[in-house]
Structures are given as structure tokens and as C-alpha cells.
PDB file of C-alpha atoms in Angstrom:
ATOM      1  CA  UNK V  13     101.316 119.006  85.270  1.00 80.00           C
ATOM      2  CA  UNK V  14     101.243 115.186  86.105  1.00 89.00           C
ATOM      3  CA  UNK V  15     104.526 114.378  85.673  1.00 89.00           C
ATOM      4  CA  UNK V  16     105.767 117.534  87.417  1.00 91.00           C
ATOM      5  CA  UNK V  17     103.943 116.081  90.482  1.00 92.00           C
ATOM      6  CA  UNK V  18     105.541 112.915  90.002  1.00 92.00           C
ATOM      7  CA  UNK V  19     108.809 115.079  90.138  1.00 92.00           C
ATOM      8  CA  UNK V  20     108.125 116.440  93.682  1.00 91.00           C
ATOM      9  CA  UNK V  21     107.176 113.517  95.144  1.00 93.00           C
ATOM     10  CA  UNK V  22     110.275 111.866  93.423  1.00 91.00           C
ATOM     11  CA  UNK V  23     111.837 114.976  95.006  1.00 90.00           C
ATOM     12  CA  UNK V  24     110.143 114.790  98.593  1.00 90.00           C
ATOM     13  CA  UNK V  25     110.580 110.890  98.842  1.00 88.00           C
ATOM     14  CA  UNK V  26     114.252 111.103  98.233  1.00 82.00           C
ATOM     15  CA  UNK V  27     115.023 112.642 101.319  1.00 81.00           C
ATOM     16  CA  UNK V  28     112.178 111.426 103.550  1.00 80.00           C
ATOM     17  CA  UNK V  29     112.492 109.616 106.211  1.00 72.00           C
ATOM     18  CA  UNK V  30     109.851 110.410 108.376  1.00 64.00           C
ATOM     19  CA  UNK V  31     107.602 107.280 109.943  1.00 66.00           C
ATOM     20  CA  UNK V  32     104.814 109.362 111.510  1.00 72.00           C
ATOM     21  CA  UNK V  33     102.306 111.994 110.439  1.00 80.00           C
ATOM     22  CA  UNK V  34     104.636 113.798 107.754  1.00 85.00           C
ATOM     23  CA  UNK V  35     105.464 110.581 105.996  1.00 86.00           C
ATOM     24  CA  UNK V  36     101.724 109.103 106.246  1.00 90.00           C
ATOM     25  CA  UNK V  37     100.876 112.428 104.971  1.00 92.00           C
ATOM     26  CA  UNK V  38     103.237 112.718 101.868  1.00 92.00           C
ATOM     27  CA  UNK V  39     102.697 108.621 101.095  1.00 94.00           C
ATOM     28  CA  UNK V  40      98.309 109.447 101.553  1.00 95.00           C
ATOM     29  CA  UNK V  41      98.726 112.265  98.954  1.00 95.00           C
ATOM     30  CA  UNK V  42     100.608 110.209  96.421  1.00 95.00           C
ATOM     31  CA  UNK V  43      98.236 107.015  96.975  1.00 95.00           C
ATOM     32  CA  UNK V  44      95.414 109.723  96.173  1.00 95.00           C
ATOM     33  CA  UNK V  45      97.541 110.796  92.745  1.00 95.00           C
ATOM     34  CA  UNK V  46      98.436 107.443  91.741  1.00 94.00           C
ATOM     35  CA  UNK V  47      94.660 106.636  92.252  1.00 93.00           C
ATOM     36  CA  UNK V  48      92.978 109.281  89.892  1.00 92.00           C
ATOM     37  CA  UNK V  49      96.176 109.399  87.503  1.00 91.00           C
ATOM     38  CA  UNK V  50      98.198 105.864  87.887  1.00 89.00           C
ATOM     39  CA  UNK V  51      97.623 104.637  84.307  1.00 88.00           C
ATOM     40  CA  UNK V  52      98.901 108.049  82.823  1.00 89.00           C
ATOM     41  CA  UNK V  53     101.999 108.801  85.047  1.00 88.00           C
ATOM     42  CA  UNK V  54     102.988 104.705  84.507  1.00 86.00           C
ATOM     43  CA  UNK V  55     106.458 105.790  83.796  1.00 84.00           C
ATOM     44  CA  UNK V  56     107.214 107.100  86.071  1.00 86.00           C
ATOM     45  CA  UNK V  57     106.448 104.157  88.445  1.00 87.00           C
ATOM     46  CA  UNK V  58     108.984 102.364  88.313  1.00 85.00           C
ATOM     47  CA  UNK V  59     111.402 105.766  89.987  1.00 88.00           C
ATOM     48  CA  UNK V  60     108.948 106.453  92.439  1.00 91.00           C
ATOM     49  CA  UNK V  61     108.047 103.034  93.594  1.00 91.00           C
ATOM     50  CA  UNK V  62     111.865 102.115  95.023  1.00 91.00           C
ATOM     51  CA  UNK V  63     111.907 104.987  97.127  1.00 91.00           C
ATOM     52  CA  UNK V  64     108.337 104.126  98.818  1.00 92.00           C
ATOM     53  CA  UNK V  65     109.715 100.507  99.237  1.00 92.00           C
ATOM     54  CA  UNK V  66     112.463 101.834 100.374  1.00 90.00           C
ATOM     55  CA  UNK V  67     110.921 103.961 103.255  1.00 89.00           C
ATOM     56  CA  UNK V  68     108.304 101.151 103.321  1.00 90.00           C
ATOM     57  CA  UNK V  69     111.194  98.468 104.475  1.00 89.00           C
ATOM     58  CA  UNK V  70     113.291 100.617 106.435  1.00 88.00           C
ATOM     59  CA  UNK V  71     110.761 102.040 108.700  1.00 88.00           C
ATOM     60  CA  UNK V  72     108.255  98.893 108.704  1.00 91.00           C
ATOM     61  CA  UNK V  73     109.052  97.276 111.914  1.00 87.00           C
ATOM     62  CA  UNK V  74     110.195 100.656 113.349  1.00 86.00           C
ATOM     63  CA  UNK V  75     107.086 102.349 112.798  1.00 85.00           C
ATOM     64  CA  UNK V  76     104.252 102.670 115.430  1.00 88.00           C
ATOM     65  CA  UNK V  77     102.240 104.807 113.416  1.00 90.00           C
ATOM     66  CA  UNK V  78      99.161 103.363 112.427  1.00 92.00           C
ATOM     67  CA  UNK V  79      98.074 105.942 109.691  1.00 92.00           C
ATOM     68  CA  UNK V  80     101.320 105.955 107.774  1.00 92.00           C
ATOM     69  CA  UNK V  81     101.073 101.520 108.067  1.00 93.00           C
ATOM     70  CA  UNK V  82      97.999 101.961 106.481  1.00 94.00           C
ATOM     71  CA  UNK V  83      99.005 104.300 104.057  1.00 94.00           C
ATOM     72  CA  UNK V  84     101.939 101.983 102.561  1.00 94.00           C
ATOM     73  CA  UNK V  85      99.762  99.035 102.465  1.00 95.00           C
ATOM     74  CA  UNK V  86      97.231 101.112 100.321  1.00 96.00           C
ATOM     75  CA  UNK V  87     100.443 101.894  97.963  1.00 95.00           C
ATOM     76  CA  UNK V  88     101.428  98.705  97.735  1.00 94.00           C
ATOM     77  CA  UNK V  89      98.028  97.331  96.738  1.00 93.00           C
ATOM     78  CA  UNK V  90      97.938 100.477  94.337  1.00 93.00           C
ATOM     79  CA  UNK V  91     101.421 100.084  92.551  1.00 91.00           C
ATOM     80  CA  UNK V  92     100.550  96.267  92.650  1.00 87.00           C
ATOM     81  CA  UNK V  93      97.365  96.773  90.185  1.00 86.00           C
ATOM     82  CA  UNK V  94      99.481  99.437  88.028  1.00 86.00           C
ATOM     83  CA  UNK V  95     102.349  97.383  87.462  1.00 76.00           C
ATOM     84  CA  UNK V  96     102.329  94.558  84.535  1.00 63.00           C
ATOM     85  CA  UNK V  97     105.607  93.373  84.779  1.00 65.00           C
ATOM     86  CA  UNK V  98     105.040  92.705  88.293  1.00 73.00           C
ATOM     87  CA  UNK V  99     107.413  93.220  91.677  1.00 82.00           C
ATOM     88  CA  UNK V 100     111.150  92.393  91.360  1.00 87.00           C
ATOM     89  CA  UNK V 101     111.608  88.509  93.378  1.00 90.00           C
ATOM     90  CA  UNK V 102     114.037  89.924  96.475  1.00 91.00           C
ATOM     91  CA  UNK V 103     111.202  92.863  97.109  1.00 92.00           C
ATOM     92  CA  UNK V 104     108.249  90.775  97.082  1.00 93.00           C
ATOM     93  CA  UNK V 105     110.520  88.064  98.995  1.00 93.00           C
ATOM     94  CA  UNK V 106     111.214  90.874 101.510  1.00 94.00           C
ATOM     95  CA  UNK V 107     107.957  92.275 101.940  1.00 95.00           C
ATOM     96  CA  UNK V 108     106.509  88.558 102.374  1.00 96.00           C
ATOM     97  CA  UNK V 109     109.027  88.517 105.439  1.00 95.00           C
ATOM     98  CA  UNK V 110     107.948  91.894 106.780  1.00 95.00           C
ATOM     99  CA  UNK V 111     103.675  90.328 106.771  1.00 96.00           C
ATOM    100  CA  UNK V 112     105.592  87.222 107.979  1.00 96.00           C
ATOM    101  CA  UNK V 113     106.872  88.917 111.307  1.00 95.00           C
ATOM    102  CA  UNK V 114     103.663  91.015 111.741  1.00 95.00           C
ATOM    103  CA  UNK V 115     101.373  87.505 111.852  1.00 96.00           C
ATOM    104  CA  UNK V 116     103.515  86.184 114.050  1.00 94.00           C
ATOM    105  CA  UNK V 117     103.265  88.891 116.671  1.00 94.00           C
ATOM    106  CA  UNK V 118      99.619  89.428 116.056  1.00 93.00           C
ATOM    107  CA  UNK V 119      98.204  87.944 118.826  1.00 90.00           C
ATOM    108  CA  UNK V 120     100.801  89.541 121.606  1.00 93.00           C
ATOM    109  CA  UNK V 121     100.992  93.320 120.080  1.00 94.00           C
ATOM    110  CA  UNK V 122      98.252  95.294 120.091  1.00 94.00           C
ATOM    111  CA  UNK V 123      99.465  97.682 117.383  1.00 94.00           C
ATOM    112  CA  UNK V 124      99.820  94.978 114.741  1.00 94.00           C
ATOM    113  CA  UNK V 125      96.165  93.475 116.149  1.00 93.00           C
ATOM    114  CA  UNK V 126      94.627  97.317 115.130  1.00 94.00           C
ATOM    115  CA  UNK V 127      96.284  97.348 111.666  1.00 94.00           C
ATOM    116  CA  UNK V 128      95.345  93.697 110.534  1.00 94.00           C
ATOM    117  CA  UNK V 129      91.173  94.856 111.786  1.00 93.00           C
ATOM    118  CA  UNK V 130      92.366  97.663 108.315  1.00 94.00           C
ATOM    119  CA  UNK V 131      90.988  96.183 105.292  1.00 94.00           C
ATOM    120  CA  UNK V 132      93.691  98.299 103.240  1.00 94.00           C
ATOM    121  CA  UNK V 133      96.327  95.623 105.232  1.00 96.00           C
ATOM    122  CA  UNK V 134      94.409  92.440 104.499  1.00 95.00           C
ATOM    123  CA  UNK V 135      93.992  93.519 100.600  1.00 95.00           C
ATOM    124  CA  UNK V 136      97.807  94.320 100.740  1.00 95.00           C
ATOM    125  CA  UNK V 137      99.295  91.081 102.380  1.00 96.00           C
ATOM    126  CA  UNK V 138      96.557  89.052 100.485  1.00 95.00           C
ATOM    127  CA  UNK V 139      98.673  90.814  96.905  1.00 94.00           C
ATOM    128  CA  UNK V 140     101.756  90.041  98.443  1.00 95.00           C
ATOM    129  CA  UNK V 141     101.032  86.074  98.890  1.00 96.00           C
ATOM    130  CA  UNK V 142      99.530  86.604  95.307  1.00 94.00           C
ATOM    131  CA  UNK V 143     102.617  87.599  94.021  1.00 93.00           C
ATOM    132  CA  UNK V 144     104.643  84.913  96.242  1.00 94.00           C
ATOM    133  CA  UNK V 145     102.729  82.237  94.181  1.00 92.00           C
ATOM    134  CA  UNK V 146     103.868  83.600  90.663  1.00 88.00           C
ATOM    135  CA  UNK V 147     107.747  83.411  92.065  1.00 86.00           C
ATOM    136  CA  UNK V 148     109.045  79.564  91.216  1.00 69.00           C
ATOM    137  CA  UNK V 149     110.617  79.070  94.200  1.00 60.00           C
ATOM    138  CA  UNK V 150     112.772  80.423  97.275  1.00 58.00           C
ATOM    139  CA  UNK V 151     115.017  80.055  99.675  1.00 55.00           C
ATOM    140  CA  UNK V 152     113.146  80.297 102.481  1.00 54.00           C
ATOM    141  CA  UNK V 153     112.735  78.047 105.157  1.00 49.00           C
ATOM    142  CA  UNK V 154     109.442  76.697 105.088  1.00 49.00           C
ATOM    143  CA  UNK V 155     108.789  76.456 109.115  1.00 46.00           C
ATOM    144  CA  UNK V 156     109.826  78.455 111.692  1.00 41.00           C
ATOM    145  CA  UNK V 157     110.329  82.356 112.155  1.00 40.00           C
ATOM    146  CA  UNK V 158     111.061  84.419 108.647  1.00 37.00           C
ATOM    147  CA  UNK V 159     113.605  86.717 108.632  1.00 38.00           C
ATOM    148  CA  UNK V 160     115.167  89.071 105.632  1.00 37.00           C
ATOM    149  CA  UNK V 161     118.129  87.472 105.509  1.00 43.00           C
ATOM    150  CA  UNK V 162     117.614  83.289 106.430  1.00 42.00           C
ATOM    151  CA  UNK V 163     120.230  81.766 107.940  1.00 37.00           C
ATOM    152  CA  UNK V 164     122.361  79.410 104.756  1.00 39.00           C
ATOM    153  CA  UNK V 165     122.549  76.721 106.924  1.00 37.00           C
ATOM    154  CA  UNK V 166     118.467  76.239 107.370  1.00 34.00           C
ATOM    155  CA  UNK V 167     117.740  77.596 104.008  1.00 43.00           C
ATOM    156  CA  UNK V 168     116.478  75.009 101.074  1.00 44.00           C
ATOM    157  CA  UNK V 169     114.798  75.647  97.891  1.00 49.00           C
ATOM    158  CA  UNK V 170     110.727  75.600  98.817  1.00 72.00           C
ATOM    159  CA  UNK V 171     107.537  76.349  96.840  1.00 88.00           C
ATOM    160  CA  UNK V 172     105.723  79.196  97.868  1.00 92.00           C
ATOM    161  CA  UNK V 173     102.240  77.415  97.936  1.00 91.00           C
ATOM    162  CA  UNK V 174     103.559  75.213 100.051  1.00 92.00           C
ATOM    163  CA  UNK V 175     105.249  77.847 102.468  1.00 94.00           C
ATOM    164  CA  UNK V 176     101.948  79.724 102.433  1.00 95.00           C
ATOM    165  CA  UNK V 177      99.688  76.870 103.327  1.00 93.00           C
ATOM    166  CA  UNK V 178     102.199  75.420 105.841  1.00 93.00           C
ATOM    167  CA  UNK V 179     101.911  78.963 107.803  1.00 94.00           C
ATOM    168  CA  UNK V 180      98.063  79.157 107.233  1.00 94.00           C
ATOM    169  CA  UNK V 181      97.527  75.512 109.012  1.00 91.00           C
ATOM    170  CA  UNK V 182      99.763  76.146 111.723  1.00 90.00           C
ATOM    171  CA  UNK V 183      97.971  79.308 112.983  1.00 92.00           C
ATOM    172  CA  UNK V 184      94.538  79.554 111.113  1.00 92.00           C
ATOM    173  CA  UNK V 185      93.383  82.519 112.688  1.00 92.00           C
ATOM    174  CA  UNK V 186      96.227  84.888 111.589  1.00 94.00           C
ATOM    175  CA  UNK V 187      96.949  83.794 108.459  1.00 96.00           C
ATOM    176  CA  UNK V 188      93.110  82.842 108.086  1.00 95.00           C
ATOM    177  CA  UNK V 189      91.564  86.478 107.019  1.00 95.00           C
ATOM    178  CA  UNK V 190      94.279  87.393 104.040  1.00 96.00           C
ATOM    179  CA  UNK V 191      94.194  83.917 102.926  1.00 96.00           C
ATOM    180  CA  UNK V 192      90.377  83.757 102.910  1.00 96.00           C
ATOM    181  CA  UNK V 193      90.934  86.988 100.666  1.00 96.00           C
ATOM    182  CA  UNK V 194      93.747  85.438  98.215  1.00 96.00           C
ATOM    183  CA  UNK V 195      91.403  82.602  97.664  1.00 95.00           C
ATOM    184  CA  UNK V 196      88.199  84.759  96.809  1.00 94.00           C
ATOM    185  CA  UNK V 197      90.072  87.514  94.873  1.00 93.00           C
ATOM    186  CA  UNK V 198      92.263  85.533  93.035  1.00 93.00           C
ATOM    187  CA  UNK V 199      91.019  81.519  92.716  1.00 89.00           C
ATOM    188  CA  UNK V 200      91.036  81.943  88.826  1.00 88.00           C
ATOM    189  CA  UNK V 201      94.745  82.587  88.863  1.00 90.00           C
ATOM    190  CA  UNK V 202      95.876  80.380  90.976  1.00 91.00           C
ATOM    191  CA  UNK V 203      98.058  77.347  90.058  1.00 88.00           C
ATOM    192  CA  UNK V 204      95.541  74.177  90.244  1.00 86.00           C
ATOM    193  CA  UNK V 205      99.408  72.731  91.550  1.00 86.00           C
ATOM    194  CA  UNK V 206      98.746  75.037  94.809  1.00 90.00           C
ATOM    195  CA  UNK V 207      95.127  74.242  94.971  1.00 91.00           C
ATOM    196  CA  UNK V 208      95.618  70.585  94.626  1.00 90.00           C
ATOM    197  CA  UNK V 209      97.985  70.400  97.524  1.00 91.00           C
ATOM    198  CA  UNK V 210      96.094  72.840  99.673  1.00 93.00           C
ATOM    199  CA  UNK V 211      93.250  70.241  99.168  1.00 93.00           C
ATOM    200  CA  UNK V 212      95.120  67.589 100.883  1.00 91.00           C
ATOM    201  CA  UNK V 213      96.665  69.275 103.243  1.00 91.00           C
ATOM    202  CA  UNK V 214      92.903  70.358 104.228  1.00 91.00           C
ATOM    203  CA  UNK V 215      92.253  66.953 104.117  1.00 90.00           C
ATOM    204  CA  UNK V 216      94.740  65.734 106.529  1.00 88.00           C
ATOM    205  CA  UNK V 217      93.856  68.650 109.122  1.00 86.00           C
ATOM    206  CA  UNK V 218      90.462  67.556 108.827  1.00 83.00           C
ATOM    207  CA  UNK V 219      91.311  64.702 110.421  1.00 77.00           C
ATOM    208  CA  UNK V 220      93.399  66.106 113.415  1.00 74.00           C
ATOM    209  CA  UNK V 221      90.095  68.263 114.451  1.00 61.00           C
ATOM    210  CA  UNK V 222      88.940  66.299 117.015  1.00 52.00           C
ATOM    211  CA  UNK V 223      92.419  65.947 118.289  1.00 50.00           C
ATOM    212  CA  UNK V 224      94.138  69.476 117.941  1.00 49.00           C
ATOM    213  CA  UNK V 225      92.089  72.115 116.445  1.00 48.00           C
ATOM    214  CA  UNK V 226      88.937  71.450 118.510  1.00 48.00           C
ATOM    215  CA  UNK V 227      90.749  71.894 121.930  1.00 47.00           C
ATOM    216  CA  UNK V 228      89.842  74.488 124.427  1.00 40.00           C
ATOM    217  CA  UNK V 229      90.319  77.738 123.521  1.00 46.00           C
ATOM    218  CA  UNK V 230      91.120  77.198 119.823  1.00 64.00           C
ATOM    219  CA  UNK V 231      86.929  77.751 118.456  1.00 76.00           C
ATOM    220  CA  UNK V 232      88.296  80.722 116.537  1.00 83.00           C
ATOM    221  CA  UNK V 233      91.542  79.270 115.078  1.00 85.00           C
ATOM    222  CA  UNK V 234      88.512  76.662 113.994  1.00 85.00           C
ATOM    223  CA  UNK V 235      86.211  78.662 112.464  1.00 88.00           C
ATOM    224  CA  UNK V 236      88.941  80.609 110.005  1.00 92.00           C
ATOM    225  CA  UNK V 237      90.351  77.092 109.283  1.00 91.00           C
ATOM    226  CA  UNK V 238      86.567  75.834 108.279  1.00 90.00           C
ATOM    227  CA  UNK V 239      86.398  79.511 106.258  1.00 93.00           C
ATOM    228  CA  UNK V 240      89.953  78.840 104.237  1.00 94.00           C
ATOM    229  CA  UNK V 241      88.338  75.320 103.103  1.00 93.00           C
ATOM    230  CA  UNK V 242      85.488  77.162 102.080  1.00 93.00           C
ATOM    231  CA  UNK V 243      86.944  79.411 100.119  1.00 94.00           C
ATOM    232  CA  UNK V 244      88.852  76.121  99.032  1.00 93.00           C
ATOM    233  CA  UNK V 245      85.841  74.743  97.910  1.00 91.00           C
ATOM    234  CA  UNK V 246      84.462  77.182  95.693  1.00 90.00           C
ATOM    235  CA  UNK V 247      88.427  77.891  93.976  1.00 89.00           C
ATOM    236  CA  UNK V 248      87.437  74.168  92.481  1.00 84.00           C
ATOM    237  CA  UNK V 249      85.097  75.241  90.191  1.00 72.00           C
ATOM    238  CA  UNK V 250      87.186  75.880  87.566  1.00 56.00           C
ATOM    239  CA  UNK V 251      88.862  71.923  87.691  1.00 55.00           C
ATOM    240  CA  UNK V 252      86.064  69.870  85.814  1.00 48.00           C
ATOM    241  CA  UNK V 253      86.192  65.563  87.232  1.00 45.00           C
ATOM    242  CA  UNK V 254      88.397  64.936  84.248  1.00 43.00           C
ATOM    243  CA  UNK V 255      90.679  67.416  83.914  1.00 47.00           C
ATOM    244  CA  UNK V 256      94.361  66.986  84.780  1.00 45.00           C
ATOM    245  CA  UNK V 257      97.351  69.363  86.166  1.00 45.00           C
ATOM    246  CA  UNK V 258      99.972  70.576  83.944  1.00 48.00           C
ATOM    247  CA  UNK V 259     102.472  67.457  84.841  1.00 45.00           C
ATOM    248  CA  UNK V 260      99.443  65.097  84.253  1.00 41.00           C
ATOM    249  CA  UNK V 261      99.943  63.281  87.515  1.00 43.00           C
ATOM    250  CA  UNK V 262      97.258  64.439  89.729  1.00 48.00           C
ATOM    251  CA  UNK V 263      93.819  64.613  87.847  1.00 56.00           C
ATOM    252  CA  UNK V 264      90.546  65.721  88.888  1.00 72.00           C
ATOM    253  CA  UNK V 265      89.716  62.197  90.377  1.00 76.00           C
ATOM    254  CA  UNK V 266      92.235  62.774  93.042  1.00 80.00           C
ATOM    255  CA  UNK V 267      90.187  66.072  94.088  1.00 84.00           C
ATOM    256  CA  UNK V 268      87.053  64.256  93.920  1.00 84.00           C
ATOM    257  CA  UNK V 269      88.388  61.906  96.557  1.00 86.00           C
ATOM    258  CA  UNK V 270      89.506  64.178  98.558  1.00 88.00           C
ATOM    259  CA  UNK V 271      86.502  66.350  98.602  1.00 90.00           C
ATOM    260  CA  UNK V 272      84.358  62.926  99.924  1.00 89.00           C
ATOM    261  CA  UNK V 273      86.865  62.688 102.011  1.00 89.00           C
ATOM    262  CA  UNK V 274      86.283  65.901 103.618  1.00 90.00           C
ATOM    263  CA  UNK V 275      82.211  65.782 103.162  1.00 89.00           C
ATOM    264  CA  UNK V 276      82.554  62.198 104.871  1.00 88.00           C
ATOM    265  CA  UNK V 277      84.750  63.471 107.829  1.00 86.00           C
ATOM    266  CA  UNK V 278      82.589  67.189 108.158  1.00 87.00           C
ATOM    267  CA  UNK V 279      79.195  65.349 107.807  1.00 85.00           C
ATOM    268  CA  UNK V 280      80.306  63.186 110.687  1.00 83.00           C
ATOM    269  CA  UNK V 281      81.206  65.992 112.932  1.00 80.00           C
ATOM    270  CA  UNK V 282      78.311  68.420 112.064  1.00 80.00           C
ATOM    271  CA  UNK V 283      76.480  65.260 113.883  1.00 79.00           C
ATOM    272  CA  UNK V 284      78.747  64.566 117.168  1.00 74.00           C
ATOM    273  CA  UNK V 285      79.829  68.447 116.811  1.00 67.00           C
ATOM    274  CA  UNK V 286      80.005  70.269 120.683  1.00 61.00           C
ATOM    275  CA  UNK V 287      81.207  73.620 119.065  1.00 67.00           C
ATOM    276  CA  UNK V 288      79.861  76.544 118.718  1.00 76.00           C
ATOM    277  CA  UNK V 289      76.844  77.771 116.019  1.00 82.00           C
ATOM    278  CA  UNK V 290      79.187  79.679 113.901  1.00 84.00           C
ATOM    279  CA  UNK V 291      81.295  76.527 113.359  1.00 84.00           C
ATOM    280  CA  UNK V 292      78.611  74.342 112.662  1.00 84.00           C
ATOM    281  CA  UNK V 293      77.275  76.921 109.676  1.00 88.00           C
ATOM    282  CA  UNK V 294      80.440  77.279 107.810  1.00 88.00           C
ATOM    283  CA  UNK V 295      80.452  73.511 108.067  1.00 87.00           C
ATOM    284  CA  UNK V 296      77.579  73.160 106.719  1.00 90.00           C
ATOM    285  CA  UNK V 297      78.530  75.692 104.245  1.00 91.00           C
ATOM    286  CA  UNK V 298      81.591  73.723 102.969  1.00 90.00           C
ATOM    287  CA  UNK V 299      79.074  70.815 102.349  1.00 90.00           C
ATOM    288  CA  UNK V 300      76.990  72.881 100.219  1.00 90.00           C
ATOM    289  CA  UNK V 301      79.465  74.157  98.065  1.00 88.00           C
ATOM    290  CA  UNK V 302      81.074  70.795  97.753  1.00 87.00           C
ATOM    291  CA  UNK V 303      77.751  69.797  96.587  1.00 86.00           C
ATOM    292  CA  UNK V 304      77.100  72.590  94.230  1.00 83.00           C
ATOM    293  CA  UNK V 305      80.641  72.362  92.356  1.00 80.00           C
ATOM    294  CA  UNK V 306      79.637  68.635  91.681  1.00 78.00           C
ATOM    295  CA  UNK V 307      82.220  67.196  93.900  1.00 79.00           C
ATOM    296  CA  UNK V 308      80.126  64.941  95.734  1.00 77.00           C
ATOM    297  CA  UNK V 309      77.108  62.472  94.041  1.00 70.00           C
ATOM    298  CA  UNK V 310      73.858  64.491  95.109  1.00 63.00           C
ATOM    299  CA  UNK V 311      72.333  60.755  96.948  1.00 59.00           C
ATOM    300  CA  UNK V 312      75.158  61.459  99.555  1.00 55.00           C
ATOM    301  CA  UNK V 313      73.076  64.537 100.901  1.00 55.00           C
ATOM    302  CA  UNK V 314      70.104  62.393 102.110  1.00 53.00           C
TER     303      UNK V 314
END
């Protein structure tokens, strides 16, 4: 019976291309399917998934519905945790792009601002950058607008960490929620590469706060900055003082500088700090999970 349902919707999906309530409908049944009976229909994965992603990237920046949004995100995170062999590069690559666009026109259109508030689209996007940091690299240009197809001329070979971060600094409060979310959900996995250098670019922007990120209006941007170095924080639990990355260059003394850098520069501003209460308790929150993970000597908190 299974795997003649995975024939209709192989069926209904092949001619489908519907972006409102039929197609949120047919892809909310098959999330509900693939829920209860995923690991026993995993064949038959790999035919159905290319015609959801197909539908998924055709219709993306076409659709305005926000049920059937919601209901490809959920599939995505779904197939995501079935799959073992993981997402071919160019779909993930894509699907980065179509996130990409969305965060970019967050704070202007109100459609995109009601689907991001769905926790189905943070888990989803949070996947996606997952899955971006297990690629080796890309062609993607790491500033500026994404698009599906980059332009040759402004395309170079970039790390995805490096992309990722670069997007997060530059507008914290978009990027801030998901990346909060990769961080939590998936610190064990992540390269200590990625989490080295998203230490010191922390570090740097730590710097700039009373220059840039503390000006008026920007409080929120802020606060999910001060949340992503959280998250940061506790990620470094894993790297003991003496441990070294896989090209032996960078050990764990370099993150213990860093971190004193950051408790030095965030211990100074809790002090002079003008912001707001929420700001002050995630700084002080950073401070106590620097302390906890050992980053820090314990006289420093006196």
C-alpha cells in the first residue's frame, strides 16, 4: 500500500504545477506520509524528491501563498533528515540562492516577513546552510546579491563558512534567527575551520560596535549579533585549550585569545553600555558561557 501511494504522488507531482491551495494541499499530504512512513518508502525518495524540488524552484519566488511556502520548507527539512547521501551540490547551491533572495527582501516584503515568523522556514534554511558547509567550495560570489546563475565575470571559488558568516555580519537580524539555529542544532558537526574563523570575525565586529552596530535604529540588528556569538560561545565546547585544527595551524590558543578578547571588549561595554536591557543580558550571557567553557581564567570575573 506504501509504495502505491508513493506512485500517486509520483503520479500527481508530475503534472502539478499548482502554487496555491491545491499544491500546498498535495505537498501537506505527502510531508504527512513521508513523516509516519519516510524510513520505509526510502526508495522511493530519490523519484519523488526531484519533482518537489522541481515545483519547489520553479514556483519559489512566484508563489504568494503562504501555506504551500510552508509546506515545501517542511519537505525539505523532512527529505533532508531521510536522506544519507545527502542533496546533490547545484540543488543545495540553488536552494541556498532562493533563502539568499528571501533575506534580502525581508525587511521590505511583508510576505517573506510572515513566513520567516514560521518555525518550519527557520528549521529549513538553518538545513540548507547545514548542508552549504559540507559542500568544499563554490562559485559564488561571496558579497553582494545571489542569484541562480552568478555572473562568470564576478564569480571566484569561496568557502561556504565564509559566505555564510560574511552575510550573517552584514545584516545580523535576518540572517541572525536561522543562524542562531545552525549553531544550536548542529555545533557538533560543524568544521572547527568554520568556527575558528567565525570567532574572529566576531572578534573584529566586536570592535566596530560602538562605531556601526550601536547606531540609532540598529538595537535589534545588535541583539541577534550578541545572540549568534552566543551560540558561538557554547559551539566551543567541544575544542579543549590544546587541541589543534585539521591543518595544525590554528590551535586552541588562538581561540583562547580571541575569546579574552571578546570578554575584555563586552566587559567594557556592559559598563559604559546606553542600550537597551535585552542587550545588556545576552551580554552578560556571552560572558558566562565564555566562563563556563573555560575560555577565560575564573580571577577575570571579579
Amino acid at each position: 500500500v506504501r509504495l502505491d501511494i508513493c506512485h500517486f504522488f509520483g503520479r500527481t507531482l508530475g503534472f502539478l504545477d499548482d502554487f496555491s491551495r491545491i499544491g500546498c494541499s498535495v505537498i501537506t499530504a505527502l510531508n504527512a506520509f513521508l513523516s509516519e512512513h519516510g524510513l520505509d518508502v526510502l526508495s522511493k525518495i530519490d523519484h519523488l524528491s526531484p519533482l518537489v524540488y522541481k515545483l519547489a524552484t520553479s514556483t519559489w519566488k512566484r508563489s504568494r501563498h503562504k501555506g504551500f511556502r510552508i509546506a515545501l520548507a517542511e519537505f525539505i527539512e523532512i527529505e533532508g533528515n531521510l536522506r544519507v547521501l545527502g542533496r546533490p551540490q547545484r540543488l543545495t547551491e540553488d536552494l541556498f540562492d532562493l533563502i539568499a533572495n528571501d533575506l534580502a527582501s525581508l525587511d521590505h516584503d511583508t510576505f517573506i516577513k510572515d513566513i520567516y515568523k514560521a518555525a518550519q522556514y527557520r528549521r529549513m534554511s538553518a538545513i540548507i546552510f547545514f548542508d552549504c558547509l559540507k559542500l568544499t567550495s563554490t562559485t559564488r560570489h561571496p558579497k553582494g546579491e545571489y542569484s541562480t546563475k552568478p555572473s562568470p565575470k564576478r564569480s571566484r571559488t569561496s568557502n561556504w563558512h565564509e559566505i555564510l558568516w560574511h552575510n550573517a555580519m552584514m545584516n545580523p537580524s535576518n540572517w541572525g534567527p536561522s543562524m542562531c539555529l545552525l549553531l544550536h542544532k548542529y555545533r557538533e558537526d560543524i568544521p572547527l575551520k568554520a568556527l575558528l574563523l567565525w570567532l574572529a570575525e566576531s572578534q573584529k565586529r566586536l570592535c566596530e560596535v560602538d562605531t556601526s552596530l550601536t547606531s540609532a535604529g540598529s538595537d535589534f540588528a545588535l541583539l541577534w549579533f550578541m545572540r549568534m556569538v552566543n551560540q558561538l560561545a557554547l559551539a566551543f565546547q567541544r575544542l579543549p585549550g590544546d587541541e589543534c585544527t585539521s591543518d595544525g595551524k590554528i590551535s586552541g590558543a588562538v581561540a583562547c585569545e580571541s575569546w579574552g578578547l571578546i570578554w575584555d571588549t563586552l566587559a567594557k561595554w556592559i559598563i559604559d553600555c546606553q542600550g537597551s536591557a535585552d542587550l545588556r543580558e545576552e551580554a552578560v550571557l556571552i560572558l558566562c558561557n565564555i566562563l563556563l567553557m573555560g575560555w577565560v581564567d575564573c580571577g577575570l570575573s571579579d
